[in-house]
Coordinates of C-alpha atoms and ligand atoms in Angstrom, one line a residue:
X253 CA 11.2 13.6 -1.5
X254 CA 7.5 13.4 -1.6
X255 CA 6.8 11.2 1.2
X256 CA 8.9 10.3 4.7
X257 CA 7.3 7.7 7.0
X258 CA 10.2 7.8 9.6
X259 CA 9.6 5.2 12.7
X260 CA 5.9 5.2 12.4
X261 CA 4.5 3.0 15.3
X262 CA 0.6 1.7 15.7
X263 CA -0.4 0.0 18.8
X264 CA -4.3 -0.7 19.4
X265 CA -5.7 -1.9 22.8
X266 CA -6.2 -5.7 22.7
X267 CA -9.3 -6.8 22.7
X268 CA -10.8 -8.4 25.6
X269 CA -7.7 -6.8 28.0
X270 CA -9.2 -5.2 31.1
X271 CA -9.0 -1.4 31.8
X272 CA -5.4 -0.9 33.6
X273 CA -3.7 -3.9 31.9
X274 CA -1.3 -3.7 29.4
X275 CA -1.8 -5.6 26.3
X276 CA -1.3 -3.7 23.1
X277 CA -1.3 -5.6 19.3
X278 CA 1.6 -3.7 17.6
X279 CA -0.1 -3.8 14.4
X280 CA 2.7 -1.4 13.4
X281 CA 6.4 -1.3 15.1
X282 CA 9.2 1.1 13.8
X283 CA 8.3 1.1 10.3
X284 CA 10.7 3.8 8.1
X285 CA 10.1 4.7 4.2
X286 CA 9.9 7.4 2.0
X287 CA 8.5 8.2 -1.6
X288 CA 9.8 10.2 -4.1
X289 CA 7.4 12.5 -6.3
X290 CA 6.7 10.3 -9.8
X291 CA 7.6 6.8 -7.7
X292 CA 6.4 3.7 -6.6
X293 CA 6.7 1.8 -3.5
X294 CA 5.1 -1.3 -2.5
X295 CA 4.3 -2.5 0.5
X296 CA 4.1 -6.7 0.4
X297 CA 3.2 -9.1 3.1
X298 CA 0.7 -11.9 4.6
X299 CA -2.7 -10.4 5.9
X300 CA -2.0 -9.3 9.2
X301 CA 1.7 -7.8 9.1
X302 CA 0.6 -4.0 8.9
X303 CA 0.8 -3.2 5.7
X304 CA -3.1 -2.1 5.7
X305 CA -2.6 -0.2 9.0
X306 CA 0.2 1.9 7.3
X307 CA -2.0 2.6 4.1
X308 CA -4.9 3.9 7.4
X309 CA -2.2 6.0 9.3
X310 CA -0.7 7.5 5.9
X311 CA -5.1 7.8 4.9
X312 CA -6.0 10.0 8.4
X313 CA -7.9 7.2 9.0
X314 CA -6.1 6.4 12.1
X315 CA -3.5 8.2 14.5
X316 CA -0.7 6.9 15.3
X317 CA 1.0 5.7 18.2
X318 CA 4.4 7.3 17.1
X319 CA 6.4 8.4 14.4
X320 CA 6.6 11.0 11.8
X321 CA 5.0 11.4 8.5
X322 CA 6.3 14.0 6.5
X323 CA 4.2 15.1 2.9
X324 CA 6.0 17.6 0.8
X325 CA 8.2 19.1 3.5
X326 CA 5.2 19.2 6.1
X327 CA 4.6 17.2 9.1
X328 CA 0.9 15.6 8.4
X329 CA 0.7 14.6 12.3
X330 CA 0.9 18.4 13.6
X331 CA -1.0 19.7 10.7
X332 CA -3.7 22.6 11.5
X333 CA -7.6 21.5 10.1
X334 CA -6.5 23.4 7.0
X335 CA -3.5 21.8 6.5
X336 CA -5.2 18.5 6.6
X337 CA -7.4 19.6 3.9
X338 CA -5.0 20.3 1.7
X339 CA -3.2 17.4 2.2
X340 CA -6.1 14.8 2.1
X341 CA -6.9 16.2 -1.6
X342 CA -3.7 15.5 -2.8
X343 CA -3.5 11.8 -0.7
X344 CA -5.8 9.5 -2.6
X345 CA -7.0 6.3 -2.1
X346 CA -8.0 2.9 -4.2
X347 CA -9.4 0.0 -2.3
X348 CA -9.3 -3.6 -3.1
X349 CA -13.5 -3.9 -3.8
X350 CA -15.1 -1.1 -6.0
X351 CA -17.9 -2.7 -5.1
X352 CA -18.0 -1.7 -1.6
X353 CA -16.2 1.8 -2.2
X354 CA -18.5 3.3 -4.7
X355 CA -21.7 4.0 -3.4
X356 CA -24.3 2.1 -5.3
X357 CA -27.1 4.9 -5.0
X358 CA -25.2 7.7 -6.8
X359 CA -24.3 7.9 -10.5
X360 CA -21.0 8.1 -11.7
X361 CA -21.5 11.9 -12.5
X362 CA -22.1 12.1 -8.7
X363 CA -19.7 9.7 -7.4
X364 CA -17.2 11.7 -9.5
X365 CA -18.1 15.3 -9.1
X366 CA -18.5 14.5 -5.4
X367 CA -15.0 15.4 -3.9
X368 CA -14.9 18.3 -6.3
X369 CA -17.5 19.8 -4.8
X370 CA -16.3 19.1 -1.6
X371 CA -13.0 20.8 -1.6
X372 CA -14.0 23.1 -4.2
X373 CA -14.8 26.3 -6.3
X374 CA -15.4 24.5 -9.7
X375 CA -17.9 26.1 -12.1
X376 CA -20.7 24.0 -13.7
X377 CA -19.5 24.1 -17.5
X378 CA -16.2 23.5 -15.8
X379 CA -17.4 20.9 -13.9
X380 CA -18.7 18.8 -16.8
X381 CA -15.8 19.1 -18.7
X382 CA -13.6 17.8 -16.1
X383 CA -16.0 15.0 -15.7
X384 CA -15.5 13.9 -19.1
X385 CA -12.2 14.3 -19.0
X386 CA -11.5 11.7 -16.0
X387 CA -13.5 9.0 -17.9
X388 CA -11.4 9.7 -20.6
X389 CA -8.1 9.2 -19.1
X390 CA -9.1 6.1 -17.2
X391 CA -10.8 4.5 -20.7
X392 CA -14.7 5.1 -20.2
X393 CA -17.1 6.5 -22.6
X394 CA -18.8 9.9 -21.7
X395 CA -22.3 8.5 -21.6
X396 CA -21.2 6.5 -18.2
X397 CA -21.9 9.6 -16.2
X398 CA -25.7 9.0 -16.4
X399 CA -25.2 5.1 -15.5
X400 CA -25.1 3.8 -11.8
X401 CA -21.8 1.3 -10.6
X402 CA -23.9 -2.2 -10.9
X403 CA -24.2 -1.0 -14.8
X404 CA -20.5 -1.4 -15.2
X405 CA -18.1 -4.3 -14.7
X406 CA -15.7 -5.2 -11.9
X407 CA -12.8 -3.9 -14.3
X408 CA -15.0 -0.7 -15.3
X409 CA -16.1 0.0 -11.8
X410 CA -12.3 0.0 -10.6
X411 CA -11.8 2.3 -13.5
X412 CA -14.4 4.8 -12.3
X413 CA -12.5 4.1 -8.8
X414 CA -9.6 5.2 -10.1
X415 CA -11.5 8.9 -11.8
X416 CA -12.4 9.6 -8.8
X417 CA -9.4 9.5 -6.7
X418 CA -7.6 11.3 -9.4
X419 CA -10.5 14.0 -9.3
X420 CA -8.5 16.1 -6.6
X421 CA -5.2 15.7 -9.1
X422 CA -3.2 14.6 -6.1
X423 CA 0.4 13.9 -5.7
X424 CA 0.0 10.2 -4.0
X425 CA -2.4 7.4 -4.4
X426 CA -3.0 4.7 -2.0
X427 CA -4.1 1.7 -4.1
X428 CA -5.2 -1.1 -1.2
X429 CA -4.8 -4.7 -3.2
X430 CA -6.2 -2.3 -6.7
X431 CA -6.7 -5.6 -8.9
X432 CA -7.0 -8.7 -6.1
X433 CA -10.9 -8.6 -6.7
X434 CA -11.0 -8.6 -10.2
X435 CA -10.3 -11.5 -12.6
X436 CA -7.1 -12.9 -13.6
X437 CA -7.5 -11.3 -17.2
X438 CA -9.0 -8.0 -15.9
X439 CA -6.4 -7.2 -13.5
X440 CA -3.2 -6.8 -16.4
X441 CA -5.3 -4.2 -18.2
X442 CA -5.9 -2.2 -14.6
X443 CA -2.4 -2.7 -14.0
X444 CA -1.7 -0.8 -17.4
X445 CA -4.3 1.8 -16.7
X446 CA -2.7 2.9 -13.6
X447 CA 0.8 2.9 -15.1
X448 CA -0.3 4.9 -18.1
X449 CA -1.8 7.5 -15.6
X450 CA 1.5 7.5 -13.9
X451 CA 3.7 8.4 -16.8
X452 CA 0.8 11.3 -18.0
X453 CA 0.7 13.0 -14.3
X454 CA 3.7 11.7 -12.4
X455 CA 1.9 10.3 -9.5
X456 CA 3.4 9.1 -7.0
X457 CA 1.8 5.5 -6.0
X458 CA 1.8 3.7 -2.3
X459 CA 1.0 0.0 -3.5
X460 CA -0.4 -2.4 -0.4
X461 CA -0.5 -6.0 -1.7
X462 CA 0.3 -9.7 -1.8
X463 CA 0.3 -9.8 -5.2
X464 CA 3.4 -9.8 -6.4
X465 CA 3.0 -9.5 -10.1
X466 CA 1.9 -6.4 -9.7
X467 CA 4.3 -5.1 -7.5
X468 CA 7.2 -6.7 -10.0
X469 CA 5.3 -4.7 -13.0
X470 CA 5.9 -1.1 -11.7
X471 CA 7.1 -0.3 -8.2
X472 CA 10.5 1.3 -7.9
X473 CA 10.9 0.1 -4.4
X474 CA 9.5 -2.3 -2.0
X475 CA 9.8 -3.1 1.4
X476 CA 8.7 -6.5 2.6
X477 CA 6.8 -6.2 6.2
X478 CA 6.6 -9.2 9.1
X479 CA 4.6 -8.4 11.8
X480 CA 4.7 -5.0 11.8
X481 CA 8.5 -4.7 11.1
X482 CA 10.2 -3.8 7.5
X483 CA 12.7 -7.4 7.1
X484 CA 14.0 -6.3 3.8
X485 CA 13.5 -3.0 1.5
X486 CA 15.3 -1.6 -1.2
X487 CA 15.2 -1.2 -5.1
X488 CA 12.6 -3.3 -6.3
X489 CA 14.8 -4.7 -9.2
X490 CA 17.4 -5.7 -6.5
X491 CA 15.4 -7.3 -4.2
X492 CA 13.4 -9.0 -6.8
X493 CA 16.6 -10.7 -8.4
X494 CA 18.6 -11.2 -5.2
X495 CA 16.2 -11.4 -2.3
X496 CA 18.6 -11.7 0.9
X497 CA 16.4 -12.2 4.0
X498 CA 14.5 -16.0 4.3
X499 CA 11.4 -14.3 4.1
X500 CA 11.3 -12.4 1.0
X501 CA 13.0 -15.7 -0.5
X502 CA 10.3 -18.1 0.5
X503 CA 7.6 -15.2 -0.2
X504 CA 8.5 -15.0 -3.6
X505 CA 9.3 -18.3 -4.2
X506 CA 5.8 -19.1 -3.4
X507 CA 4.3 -16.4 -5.6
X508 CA 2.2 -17.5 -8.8
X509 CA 4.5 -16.8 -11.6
X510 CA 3.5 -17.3 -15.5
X511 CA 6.4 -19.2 -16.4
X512 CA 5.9 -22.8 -15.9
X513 CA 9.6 -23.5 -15.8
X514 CA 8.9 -21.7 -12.3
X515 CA 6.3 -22.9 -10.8
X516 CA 5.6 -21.4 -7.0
X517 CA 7.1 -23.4 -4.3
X518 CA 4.7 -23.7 -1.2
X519 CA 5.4 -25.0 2.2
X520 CA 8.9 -23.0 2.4
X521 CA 7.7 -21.3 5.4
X522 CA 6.1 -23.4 8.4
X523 CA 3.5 -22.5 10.5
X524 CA 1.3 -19.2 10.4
X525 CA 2.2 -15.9 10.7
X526 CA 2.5 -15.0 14.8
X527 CA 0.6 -12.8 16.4
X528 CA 1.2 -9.0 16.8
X529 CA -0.4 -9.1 20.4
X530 CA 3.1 -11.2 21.8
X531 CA 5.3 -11.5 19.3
X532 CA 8.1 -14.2 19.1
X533 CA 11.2 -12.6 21.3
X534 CA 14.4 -11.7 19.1
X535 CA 13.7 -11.9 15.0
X536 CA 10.2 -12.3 15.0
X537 CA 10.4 -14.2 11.8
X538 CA 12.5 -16.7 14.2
X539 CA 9.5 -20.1 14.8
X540 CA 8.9 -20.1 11.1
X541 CA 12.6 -19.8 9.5
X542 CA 14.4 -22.6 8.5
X543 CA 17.7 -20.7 9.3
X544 CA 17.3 -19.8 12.6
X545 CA 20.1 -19.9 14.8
X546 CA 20.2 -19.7 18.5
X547 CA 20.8 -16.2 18.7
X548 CA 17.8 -15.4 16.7
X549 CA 14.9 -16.2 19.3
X550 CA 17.0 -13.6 21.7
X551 CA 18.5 -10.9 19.5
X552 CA 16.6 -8.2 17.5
X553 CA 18.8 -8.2 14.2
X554 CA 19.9 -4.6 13.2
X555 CA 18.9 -3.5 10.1
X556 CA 22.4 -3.8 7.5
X557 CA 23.3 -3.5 3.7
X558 CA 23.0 -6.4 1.5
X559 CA 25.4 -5.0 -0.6
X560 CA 25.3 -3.8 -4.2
X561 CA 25.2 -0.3 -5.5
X562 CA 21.9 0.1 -5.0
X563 CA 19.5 0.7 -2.1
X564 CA 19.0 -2.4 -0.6
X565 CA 18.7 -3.4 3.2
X566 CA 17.5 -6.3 5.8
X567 CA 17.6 -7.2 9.3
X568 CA 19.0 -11.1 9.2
X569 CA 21.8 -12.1 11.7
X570 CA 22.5 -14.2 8.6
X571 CA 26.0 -12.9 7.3
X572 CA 25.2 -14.1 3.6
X573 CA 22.0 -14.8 1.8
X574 CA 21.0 -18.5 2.3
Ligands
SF4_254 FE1 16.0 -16.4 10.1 FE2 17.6 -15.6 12.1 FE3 17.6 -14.3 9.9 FE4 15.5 -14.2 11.5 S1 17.5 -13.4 11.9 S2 15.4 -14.4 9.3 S3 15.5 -16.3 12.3 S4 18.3 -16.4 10.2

């Protein structure tokens, strides 16, 4: 196992509350997972049900409240400053807007060789030719090291996104919503990149979206988050084709799909997501389920099996799948 997330909790002071008082938003509540070495798991909800917190925690970017995360036998949270060197090089990340995350003043030679030099010993010639060597893999010409980001496209400047978090050769990328700012008929050929890059290195990938296309095309696993809990997780395939908690169902039943004898079904969930500063008592999935029995507004449900020889779990009181 590459990666085990076990309990992880993230609780931020909410805004406005006074000194003394207790108001936390549990942006993140008990959330378990793990990653094998070569896999991918994706992480899919609504804005604002912590999957983008996780990707932070897993990033450094943010400590959290409780919980373990365990890299390659190591507990990240009680890492010494070395330690966390070593394992941010081989934790990458690739955010939603390349845009925003490439910084527009520095060529791509720079923006590239940048964490090389960083966290490194590399020689010039060596340099170079692992330069070209990352714009090779990810499907750009040699000649775009002397070019700046706005000289590239949206799709080219995610590719160049992409080099650079595999300059480090890490074990595990991040990729934060990877193709939700590109176009429509952009985002299959990113898709492919990063699959292609999988099978050469045997990455591991953490995938954070709402796109669930993309998740279908190549995640082993998923989990499905509402308000910072996991309601369902398991083997993607399972999940996908038998999706046992209300909502996964209405999630993907509203998804865009491109077969028009499926068209995506809105309006299966009422309501908006709750809030994370008091959420509903019970299943917090209870005001907006079209299930929901009395029981559910004042009973947690326990996480349980759906059944089948593969992984595959939810929390539902529900004894069978609506
Ligand atoms: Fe719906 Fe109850 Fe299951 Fe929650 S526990 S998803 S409210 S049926």
């Amino acid at each position: 196992m590459l990666l085990d997330v076990h309990d992880l909790k993230k609780h931020f002071p909410a805004p406005g509350a006074r000194w003394g008082e207790k108001a936390w938003v549990r942006a993140v509540d008990g959330v378990s997972f793990s990653i094998d070495a070569g896999q991918t798991y994706a992480l899919v909800g609504e804005s604002g049900c912590g999957k983008t917190t996780i990707a932070k925690l897993l990033l450094l970017l943010e400590k959290p409240t409780a919980g373990r995360i365990v890299f390659d036998g190591h507990d990240v949270l009680t890492l010494d400053r070395a330690g966390v060197r070593g394992y941010r090089r081989q934790v990458q990340a690739v955010f939603q807007d390349p845009s925003s995350s490439l910084n527009p003043r520095l060529k791509v030679r720079l923006l590239l060789a940048e964490p090389i030099l960083a966290h490194g010993d590399m020689e010039r010639g060596a340099l170079d030719q692992r330069l070209v060597e990352l714009l090779r893999i990810v499907g750009l010409p040699a000649n775009s090291l002397g070019l700046y980001p706005h000289e590239f496209s949206g799709g080219q400047r995610q590719r160049i996104a992409v080099a650079r978090a595999l300059a480090l050769r890490p074990k595990l990328i991040v990729l934060d919503e990877p193709t939700s700012a590109l176009d429509v008929s952009i985002r299959a050929q990113i898709i492919n990149l990063l699959a292609d890059i999988q099978r050469e290195f045997g990455l591991a990938y953490l995938v954070i979206a709402h796109d669930l296309a993309l998740v279908d095309h190549f995640s082993a696993r998923v989990g499905v988050m509402y308000l910072g809990r996991m309601v369902e997780h398991g083997d993607s395939d399972a999940v996908f084709a038998a999706p046992a908690h209300p909502y996964t169902q209405a999630l993907l039943a509203s998804a865009p799909r491109p077969d028009p004898d499926h068209p995506p079904r809105e309006g299966l969930i009422r309501g908006e997501i709750g809030s994370a500063l008091s959420p509903p008592t019970g299943c917090r999935f209870h005001p907006r389920c079209p299930y929901a029995m009395p029981r559910c507004a004042q009973e947690d449900p326990p996480e349980r099996d759906a059944g089948g020889a593969v992984l595959h779990r939810l929390s539902c009181h529900l004894e069978t799948a609506p």
